[in-house]
Amino acid sequence: MSPPTHTEETYSTNSVNLESQLNALNINLNLKNLQETVKLKEEELQKHQRFLRMAKVTSLRSKDPNTQVGCVIVDKDNCIVSVGYNGFPIGVDDDVFRWDKEDPEDNKHLYVVHAEMNAIINKRCATLHDCIVYVTLFPCNKCAQMLIQSRVKKVYYLEDRDELAFRASKKMLDHAKLPYEQVEMPRGKYVFEC
Ligand SMILES: Nc1ccn([C@H]2C[C@H](O)[C@@H](COP(=O)(O)O)O2)c(=O)n1
Ligand SMILES: [Zn+2]
């Protein structure tokens, strides 16, 4: 077999260079796509953190001495369509009805309207279908029922509890395929100059 001619050697070298240049371009393109994906993810996380910070501010209006919960609902255009916090129904006097939990026959849980329920009731739009719910504490089973029936798209939350109401809520949300996601907040993001 005759040795490769100068032309064949040159062609072979060029094709190797071309292939390595294409590989380098491909790696560079993948890196740029990855950087863009990471940037979009970071921007989305910051959006969720902004709305959860608003939910936290909303929760400060609650008179519950033990647990203040806030809820913000936004539509598909990220416009706030409703807010709510946990409190007694309109006209149910905080001075008459008790906020403590000692007496099973006269317990705040018999009276309080949850933040999510208030946000659902307070909505300033025809429907909550496909809206996103931001709540400072994971929805209980009763709120999960209302959120499912309202056909919201997803729930983002800050805190969770290992209690029956929350376990039942997850069971229903999972079965109804209503997704939920816990959001980590950067430290010190609740410092409000009031
Ligand atoms: N997702 C939730 C869970 C609870 N709440 C309200 C109901 C009570 O006012 C308070 C919990 O009281 P605790 O048992 O911690 O003394 O939080 C709500 O609005 N939404
Ligand atoms: Zn609830």
PDB file of C-alpha atoms and ligand atoms in Angstrom:
ATOM      1  CA  MET A   1       0.000   0.000   0.000  1.00  0.00           C
ATOM      2  CA  SER A   2       1.572   3.424  -1.042  1.00  0.00           C
ATOM      3  CA  PRO A   3       2.187   6.095   1.676  1.00  0.00           C
ATOM      4  CA  PRO A   4      -0.412   8.988   1.767  1.00  0.00           C
ATOM      5  CA  THR A   5       0.312  11.816  -0.641  1.00  0.00           C
ATOM      6  CA  HIS A   6       0.923  15.370   0.618  1.00  0.00           C
ATOM      7  CA  THR A   7      -2.628  16.271  -0.458  1.00  0.00           C
ATOM      8  CA  GLU A   8      -4.208  13.361   1.460  1.00  0.00           C
ATOM      9  CA  GLU A   9      -2.128  14.257   4.594  1.00  0.00           C
ATOM     10  CA  THR A  10      -3.217  17.913   4.329  1.00  0.00           C
ATOM     11  CA  TYR A  11      -6.884  16.871   3.923  1.00  0.00           C
ATOM     12  CA  SER A  12      -6.646  14.551   6.910  1.00  0.00           C
ATOM     13  CA  THR A  13      -5.068  17.273   9.113  1.00  0.00           C
ATOM     14  CA  ASN A  14      -7.690  19.847   8.031  1.00  0.00           C
ATOM     15  CA  SER A  15     -10.552  17.472   8.737  1.00  0.00           C
ATOM     16  CA  VAL A  16      -9.142  16.772  12.252  1.00  0.00           C
ATOM     17  CA  ASN A  17      -8.820  20.527  12.883  1.00  0.00           C
ATOM     18  CA  LEU A  18     -12.346  21.120  11.598  1.00  0.00           C
ATOM     19  CA  GLU A  19     -13.726  18.381  13.834  1.00  0.00           C
ATOM     20  CA  SER A  20     -11.970  19.756  16.923  1.00  0.00           C
ATOM     21  CA  GLN A  21     -13.220  23.270  16.079  1.00  0.00           C
ATOM     22  CA  LEU A  22     -16.782  21.913  15.735  1.00  0.00           C
ATOM     23  CA  ASN A  23     -16.451  20.109  19.071  1.00  0.00           C
ATOM     24  CA  ALA A  24     -15.195  23.298  20.729  1.00  0.00           C
ATOM     25  CA  LEU A  25     -18.103  25.253  19.223  1.00  0.00           C
ATOM     26  CA  ASN A  26     -20.541  22.597  20.438  1.00  0.00           C
ATOM     27  CA  ILE A  27     -19.151  22.722  23.994  1.00  0.00           C
ATOM     28  CA  ASN A  28     -19.306  26.517  23.938  1.00  0.00           C
ATOM     29  CA  LEU A  29     -22.934  26.453  22.745  1.00  0.00           C
ATOM     30  CA  ASN A  30     -23.938  23.935  25.422  1.00  0.00           C
ATOM     31  CA  LEU A  31     -22.223  26.068  28.054  1.00  0.00           C
ATOM     32  CA  LYS A  32     -24.112  29.167  26.882  1.00  0.00           C
ATOM     33  CA  ASN A  33     -27.423  27.255  26.976  1.00  0.00           C
ATOM     34  CA  LEU A  34     -26.627  25.992  30.474  1.00  0.00           C
ATOM     35  CA  GLN A  35     -25.751  29.520  31.653  1.00  0.00           C
ATOM     36  CA  GLU A  36     -29.032  30.818  30.193  1.00  0.00           C
ATOM     37  CA  THR A  37     -31.010  28.064  31.922  1.00  0.00           C
ATOM     38  CA  VAL A  38     -29.337  28.802  35.258  1.00  0.00           C
ATOM     39  CA  LYS A  39     -30.031  32.538  34.808  1.00  0.00           C
ATOM     40  CA  LEU A  40     -33.731  31.898  34.077  1.00  0.00           C
ATOM     41  CA  LYS A  41     -34.001  29.556  37.081  1.00  0.00           C
ATOM     42  CA  GLU A  42     -32.414  32.186  39.343  1.00  0.00           C
ATOM     43  CA  GLU A  43     -34.780  34.882  38.054  1.00  0.00           C
ATOM     44  CA  GLU A  44     -37.773  32.582  38.652  1.00  0.00           C
ATOM     45  CA  LEU A  45     -36.595  31.780  42.197  1.00  0.00           C
ATOM     46  CA  GLN A  46     -36.244  35.507  42.909  1.00  0.00           C
ATOM     47  CA  LYS A  47     -39.793  36.048  41.651  1.00  0.00           C
ATOM     48  CA  HIS A  48     -41.131  33.366  44.023  1.00  0.00           C
ATOM     49  CA  GLN A  49     -39.137  34.876  46.885  1.00  0.00           C
ATOM     50  CA  ARG A  50     -40.590  38.329  46.140  1.00  0.00           C
ATOM     51  CA  PHE A  51     -44.190  37.050  46.299  1.00  0.00           C
ATOM     52  CA  LEU A  52     -43.476  34.997  49.431  1.00  0.00           C
ATOM     53  CA  ARG A  53     -42.004  38.119  51.029  1.00  0.00           C
ATOM     54  CA  MET A  54     -45.322  39.857  50.227  1.00  0.00           C
ATOM     55  CA  ALA A  55     -47.161  36.903  51.800  1.00  0.00           C
ATOM     56  CA  LYS A  56     -44.972  37.296  54.896  1.00  0.00           C
ATOM     57  CA  VAL A  57     -45.799  41.014  55.110  1.00  0.00           C
ATOM     58  CA  THR A  58     -49.498  40.158  54.691  1.00  0.00           C
ATOM     59  CA  SER A  59     -49.229  37.652  57.550  1.00  0.00           C
ATOM     60  CA  LEU A  60     -48.180  40.459  59.903  1.00  0.00           C
ATOM     61  CA  ARG A  61     -51.795  41.671  59.874  1.00  0.00           C
ATOM     62  CA  SER A  62     -52.954  38.468  61.593  1.00  0.00           C
ATOM     63  CA  LYS A  63     -53.954  38.806  65.251  1.00  0.00           C
ATOM     64  CA  ASP A  64     -53.228  35.159  65.972  1.00  0.00           C
ATOM     65  CA  PRO A  65     -50.730  35.437  68.813  1.00  0.00           C
ATOM     66  CA  ASN A  66     -49.219  32.075  68.017  1.00  0.00           C
ATOM     67  CA  THR A  67     -49.087  31.699  64.231  1.00  0.00           C
ATOM     68  CA  GLN A  68     -49.428  34.399  61.586  1.00  0.00           C
ATOM     69  CA  VAL A  69     -50.012  33.102  58.045  1.00  0.00           C
ATOM     70  CA  GLY A  70     -50.148  35.146  54.846  1.00  0.00           C
ATOM     71  CA  CYS A  71     -51.244  34.195  51.351  1.00  0.00           C
ATOM     72  CA  VAL A  72     -50.792  35.980  48.013  1.00  0.00           C
ATOM     73  CA  ILE A  73     -52.379  34.722  44.799  1.00  0.00           C
ATOM     74  CA  VAL A  74     -51.089  35.851  41.398  1.00  0.00           C
ATOM     75  CA  ASP A  75     -52.437  35.232  37.896  1.00  0.00           C
ATOM     76  CA  LYS A  76     -50.549  33.895  34.881  1.00  0.00           C
ATOM     77  CA  ASP A  77     -49.224  37.413  34.206  1.00  0.00           C
ATOM     78  CA  ASN A  78     -47.776  37.616  37.734  1.00  0.00           C
ATOM     79  CA  CYS A  79     -50.412  40.178  38.735  1.00  0.00           C
ATOM     80  CA  ILE A  80     -51.600  39.917  42.356  1.00  0.00           C
ATOM     81  CA  VAL A  81     -55.302  39.028  42.306  1.00  0.00           C
ATOM     82  CA  SER A  82     -55.822  38.422  46.002  1.00  0.00           C
ATOM     83  CA  VAL A  83     -54.245  38.382  49.455  1.00  0.00           C
ATOM     84  CA  GLY A  84     -55.343  36.931  52.766  1.00  0.00           C
ATOM     85  CA  TYR A  85     -54.200  36.247  56.308  1.00  0.00           C
ATOM     86  CA  ASN A  86     -55.582  34.114  59.134  1.00  0.00           C
ATOM     87  CA  GLY A  87     -58.202  35.819  61.280  1.00  0.00           C
ATOM     88  CA  PHE A  88     -61.680  35.563  62.690  1.00  0.00           C
ATOM     89  CA  PRO A  89     -64.632  36.159  60.321  1.00  0.00           C
ATOM     90  CA  ILE A  90     -65.908  39.706  59.815  1.00  0.00           C
ATOM     91  CA  GLY A  91     -67.854  40.798  62.872  1.00  0.00           C
ATOM     92  CA  VAL A  92     -66.473  38.002  65.061  1.00  0.00           C
ATOM     93  CA  ASP A  93     -64.861  40.064  67.766  1.00  0.00           C
ATOM     94  CA  ASP A  94     -61.286  39.260  68.705  1.00  0.00           C
ATOM     95  CA  ASP A  95     -62.083  40.414  72.237  1.00  0.00           C
ATOM     96  CA  VAL A  96     -64.993  37.970  72.587  1.00  0.00           C
ATOM     97  CA  PHE A  97     -63.611  34.913  70.793  1.00  0.00           C
ATOM     98  CA  ARG A  98     -60.474  33.367  72.212  1.00  0.00           C
ATOM     99  CA  TRP A  99     -57.187  33.005  70.376  1.00  0.00           C
ATOM    100  CA  ASP A 100     -55.939  30.280  72.721  1.00  0.00           C
ATOM    101  CA  LYS A 101     -56.262  26.530  72.198  1.00  0.00           C
ATOM    102  CA  GLU A 102     -56.610  25.217  75.743  1.00  0.00           C
ATOM    103  CA  ASP A 103     -60.395  24.675  75.825  1.00  0.00           C
ATOM    104  CA  PRO A 104     -61.498  22.096  73.213  1.00  0.00           C
ATOM    105  CA  GLU A 105     -64.987  23.590  73.412  1.00  0.00           C
ATOM    106  CA  ASP A 106     -63.808  27.164  72.837  1.00  0.00           C
ATOM    107  CA  ASN A 107     -60.732  27.015  70.638  1.00  0.00           C
ATOM    108  CA  LYS A 108     -59.461  29.418  67.976  1.00  0.00           C
ATOM    109  CA  HIS A 109     -59.424  26.566  65.453  1.00  0.00           C
ATOM    110  CA  LEU A 110     -63.212  26.501  65.656  1.00  0.00           C
ATOM    111  CA  TYR A 111     -63.399  30.090  64.480  1.00  0.00           C
ATOM    112  CA  VAL A 112     -60.326  31.196  62.541  1.00  0.00           C
ATOM    113  CA  VAL A 113     -60.509  31.611  58.765  1.00  0.00           C
ATOM    114  CA  HIS A 114     -57.253  30.425  57.249  1.00  0.00           C
ATOM    115  CA  ALA A 115     -55.125  32.757  55.136  1.00  0.00           C
ATOM    116  CA  GLU A 116     -55.700  30.723  51.967  1.00  0.00           C
ATOM    117  CA  MET A 117     -59.465  30.710  52.497  1.00  0.00           C
ATOM    118  CA  ASN A 118     -59.440  34.494  52.954  1.00  0.00           C
ATOM    119  CA  ALA A 119     -57.339  34.892  49.834  1.00  0.00           C
ATOM    120  CA  ILE A 120     -59.767  32.699  47.851  1.00  0.00           C
ATOM    121  CA  ILE A 121     -62.737  34.709  49.143  1.00  0.00           C
ATOM    122  CA  ASN A 122     -61.016  38.084  48.605  1.00  0.00           C
ATOM    123  CA  LYS A 123     -60.173  37.391  44.945  1.00  0.00           C
ATOM    124  CA  ARG A 124     -60.611  40.362  42.624  1.00  0.00           C
ATOM    125  CA  CYS A 125     -61.003  38.239  39.492  1.00  0.00           C
ATOM    126  CA  ALA A 126     -63.617  35.914  38.035  1.00  0.00           C
ATOM    127  CA  THR A 127     -61.640  32.733  38.610  1.00  0.00           C
ATOM    128  CA  LEU A 128     -58.427  31.508  40.273  1.00  0.00           C
ATOM    129  CA  HIS A 129     -58.000  28.907  37.521  1.00  0.00           C
ATOM    130  CA  ASP A 130     -54.274  28.555  36.677  1.00  0.00           C
ATOM    131  CA  CYS A 131     -53.276  31.124  39.327  1.00  0.00           C
ATOM    132  CA  ILE A 132     -50.219  30.618  41.524  1.00  0.00           C
ATOM    133  CA  VAL A 133     -50.609  30.569  45.310  1.00  0.00           C
ATOM    134  CA  TYR A 134     -47.881  31.829  47.654  1.00  0.00           C
ATOM    135  CA  VAL A 135     -48.421  30.989  51.326  1.00  0.00           C
ATOM    136  CA  THR A 136     -46.121  31.260  54.325  1.00  0.00           C
ATOM    137  CA  LEU A 137     -47.285  27.934  55.833  1.00  0.00           C
ATOM    138  CA  PHE A 138     -48.219  24.786  53.893  1.00  0.00           C
ATOM    139  CA  PRO A 139     -52.002  24.538  53.288  1.00  0.00           C
ATOM    140  CA  CYS A 140     -54.046  22.382  55.655  1.00  0.00           C
ATOM    141  CA  ASN A 141     -56.421  19.735  54.320  1.00  0.00           C
ATOM    142  CA  LYS A 142     -59.436  22.079  54.266  1.00  0.00           C
ATOM    143  CA  CYS A 143     -57.541  24.769  52.370  1.00  0.00           C
ATOM    144  CA  ALA A 144     -56.148  22.146  50.002  1.00  0.00           C
ATOM    145  CA  GLN A 145     -59.727  21.141  49.166  1.00  0.00           C
ATOM    146  CA  MET A 146     -60.601  24.743  48.294  1.00  0.00           C
ATOM    147  CA  LEU A 147     -57.404  25.266  46.298  1.00  0.00           C
ATOM    148  CA  ILE A 148     -58.058  22.110  44.276  1.00  0.00           C
ATOM    149  CA  GLN A 149     -61.664  23.149  43.652  1.00  0.00           C
ATOM    150  CA  SER A 150     -60.444  26.625  42.636  1.00  0.00           C
ATOM    151  CA  ARG A 151     -58.190  24.875  40.068  1.00  0.00           C
ATOM    152  CA  VAL A 152     -55.110  26.882  40.967  1.00  0.00           C
ATOM    153  CA  LYS A 153     -51.968  25.856  39.122  1.00  0.00           C
ATOM    154  CA  LYS A 154     -49.333  25.522  41.863  1.00  0.00           C
ATOM    155  CA  VAL A 155     -48.601  26.332  45.492  1.00  0.00           C
ATOM    156  CA  TYR A 156     -45.298  27.773  46.742  1.00  0.00           C
ATOM    157  CA  TYR A 157     -44.743  27.850  50.489  1.00  0.00           C
ATOM    158  CA  LEU A 158     -42.136  28.679  53.112  1.00  0.00           C
ATOM    159  CA  GLU A 159     -42.833  26.448  56.098  1.00  0.00           C
ATOM    160  CA  ASP A 160     -44.311  22.991  56.616  1.00  0.00           C
ATOM    161  CA  ARG A 161     -45.479  20.967  59.582  1.00  0.00           C
ATOM    162  CA  ASP A 162     -45.581  17.248  60.258  1.00  0.00           C
ATOM    163  CA  GLU A 163     -49.237  17.213  61.360  1.00  0.00           C
ATOM    164  CA  LEU A 164     -52.182  15.122  60.180  1.00  0.00           C
ATOM    165  CA  ALA A 165     -53.916  18.059  58.459  1.00  0.00           C
ATOM    166  CA  PHE A 166     -50.794  18.736  56.396  1.00  0.00           C
ATOM    167  CA  ARG A 167     -50.182  15.072  55.582  1.00  0.00           C
ATOM    168  CA  ALA A 168     -53.798  14.728  54.419  1.00  0.00           C
ATOM    169  CA  SER A 169     -53.358  17.898  52.395  1.00  0.00           C
ATOM    170  CA  LYS A 170     -50.340  16.477  50.587  1.00  0.00           C
ATOM    171  CA  LYS A 171     -52.224  13.230  49.912  1.00  0.00           C
ATOM    172  CA  MET A 172     -55.053  15.164  48.241  1.00  0.00           C
ATOM    173  CA  LEU A 173     -52.787  17.575  46.343  1.00  0.00           C
ATOM    174  CA  ASP A 174     -50.689  14.703  45.023  1.00  0.00           C
ATOM    175  CA  HIS A 175     -53.779  12.780  43.938  1.00  0.00           C
ATOM    176  CA  ALA A 176     -55.288  15.859  42.327  1.00  0.00           C
ATOM    177  CA  LYS A 177     -51.916  16.533  40.627  1.00  0.00           C
ATOM    178  CA  LEU A 178     -51.743  20.042  42.095  1.00  0.00           C
ATOM    179  CA  PRO A 179     -48.002  20.657  42.470  1.00  0.00           C
ATOM    180  CA  TYR A 180     -46.440  22.393  45.469  1.00  0.00           C
ATOM    181  CA  GLU A 181     -42.898  23.504  46.142  1.00  0.00           C
ATOM    182  CA  GLN A 182     -41.072  24.798  49.202  1.00  0.00           C
ATOM    183  CA  VAL A 183     -39.000  27.932  48.621  1.00  0.00           C
ATOM    184  CA  GLU A 184     -35.863  28.765  50.573  1.00  0.00           C
ATOM    185  CA  MET A 185     -35.550  32.407  51.548  1.00  0.00           C
ATOM    186  CA  PRO A 186     -32.169  34.103  51.827  1.00  0.00           C
ATOM    187  CA  ARG A 187     -31.364  34.995  55.445  1.00  0.00           C
ATOM    188  CA  GLY A 188     -32.311  38.438  56.682  1.00  0.00           C
ATOM    189  CA  LYS A 189     -34.868  39.048  53.965  1.00  0.00           C
ATOM    190  CA  TYR A 190     -37.648  39.757  56.483  1.00  0.00           C
ATOM    191  CA  VAL A 191     -36.067  42.839  57.943  1.00  0.00           C
ATOM    192  CA  PHE A 192     -38.763  45.517  57.636  1.00  0.00           C
ATOM    193  CA  GLU A 193     -38.241  49.140  58.659  1.00  0.00           C
ATOM    194  CA  CYS A 194     -41.770  49.820  59.996  1.00  0.00           C
TER     195      CYS A 194
HETATM  196  N1  LIG B   1     -51.956  26.849  55.983  1.00  0.00           N
HETATM  197  C1  LIG B   1     -52.447  27.400  57.121  1.00  0.00           C
HETATM  198  C2  LIG B   1     -52.235  26.771  58.363  1.00  0.00           C
HETATM  199  C3  LIG B   1     -52.668  27.411  59.496  1.00  0.00           C
HETATM  200  N2  LIG B   1     -53.315  28.604  59.358  1.00  0.00           N
HETATM  201  C4  LIG B   1     -53.697  29.341  60.580  1.00  0.00           C
HETATM  202  C5  LIG B   1     -54.761  28.774  61.441  1.00  0.00           C
HETATM  203  C6  LIG B   1     -54.378  29.288  62.805  1.00  0.00           C
HETATM  204  O1  LIG B   1     -54.804  30.621  62.978  1.00  0.00           O
HETATM  205  C7  LIG B   1     -52.859  29.265  62.742  1.00  0.00           C
HETATM  206  C8  LIG B   1     -52.273  28.009  63.297  1.00  0.00           C
HETATM  207  O2  LIG B   1     -52.355  28.072  64.687  1.00  0.00           O
HETATM  208  P1  LIG B   1     -51.410  27.140  65.607  1.00  0.00           P
HETATM  209  O3  LIG B   1     -52.036  25.789  65.558  1.00  0.00           O
HETATM  210  O4  LIG B   1     -50.029  27.180  65.046  1.00  0.00           O
HETATM  211  O5  LIG B   1     -51.511  27.814  66.957  1.00  0.00           O
HETATM  212  O6  LIG B   1     -52.517  29.381  61.364  1.00  0.00           O
HETATM  213  C9  LIG B   1     -53.534  29.197  58.138  1.00  0.00           C
HETATM  214  O7  LIG B   1     -54.109  30.303  58.045  1.00  0.00           O
HETATM  215  N3  LIG B   1     -53.098  28.573  57.026  1.00  0.00           N
HETATM  216 ZN    ZN B   2     -56.063  25.862  56.072  1.00  0.00          ZN
END
